[in-house]
């Protein structure tokens, strides 16, 4: 029973860690896209009309 509890805990911890990493990756990608769009606007290009 002790091993089963340990495995369940590791599984839940692994899923939680994966979700945190995925969220940070998405924020990083969104930040890069926003920076590129802002750079296009600064260069007086319309980022929405490509």
Coordinates of C-alpha atoms in Angstrom, one line a residue:
X1 CA 0.0 0.0 0.0
X2 CA 2.9 2.3 0.7
X3 CA 4.3 1.9 -2.8
X4 CA 0.9 2.6 -4.3
X5 CA 0.6 5.9 -2.4
X6 CA 4.1 6.9 -3.5
X7 CA 3.4 6.2 -7.1
X8 CA 0.1 8.2 -7.0
X9 CA 2.0 11.1 -5.4
X10 CA 4.7 11.0 -8.1
X11 CA 2.1 10.8 -10.8
X12 CA 0.2 13.8 -9.5
X13 CA 3.5 15.7 -9.0
X14 CA 4.6 14.9 -12.6
X15 CA 1.3 16.1 -14.1
X16 CA 1.5 19.3 -12.0
X17 CA 5.1 20.0 -13.1
X18 CA 4.2 19.3 -16.8
X19 CA 1.3 21.8 -16.5
X20 CA 3.5 24.5 -15.1
X21 CA 6.1 24.0 -17.8
X22 CA 3.5 24.1 -20.5
X23 CA 2.0 27.3 -19.1
X24 CA 5.4 29.0 -19.0
X25 CA 6.1 27.8 -22.6
X26 CA 2.8 29.3 -23.9
X27 CA 3.5 32.6 -22.1
X28 CA 7.0 32.7 -23.6
X29 CA 5.7 32.0 -27.1
X30 CA 2.9 34.6 -26.7
X31 CA 5.5 37.1 -25.5
X32 CA 7.7 36.5 -28.5
X33 CA 4.7 37.0 -30.9
X34 CA 3.7 40.2 -29.1
X35 CA 7.3 41.5 -29.4
X36 CA 7.3 40.7 -33.1
X37 CA 4.0 42.4 -33.7
X38 CA 5.1 45.5 -31.7
X39 CA 8.3 45.6 -33.7
X40 CA 6.3 45.5 -37.0
X41 CA 4.1 48.4 -35.7
X42 CA 7.2 50.4 -34.8
X43 CA 8.5 49.9 -38.3
X44 CA 5.2 51.3 -39.4
X45 CA 4.0 48.0 -40.9
X46 CA 0.5 46.8 -40.0
X47 CA 1.0 43.5 -38.3
X48 CA -2.6 42.5 -39.1
X49 CA -2.5 43.1 -42.9
X50 CA 0.1 40.7 -44.2

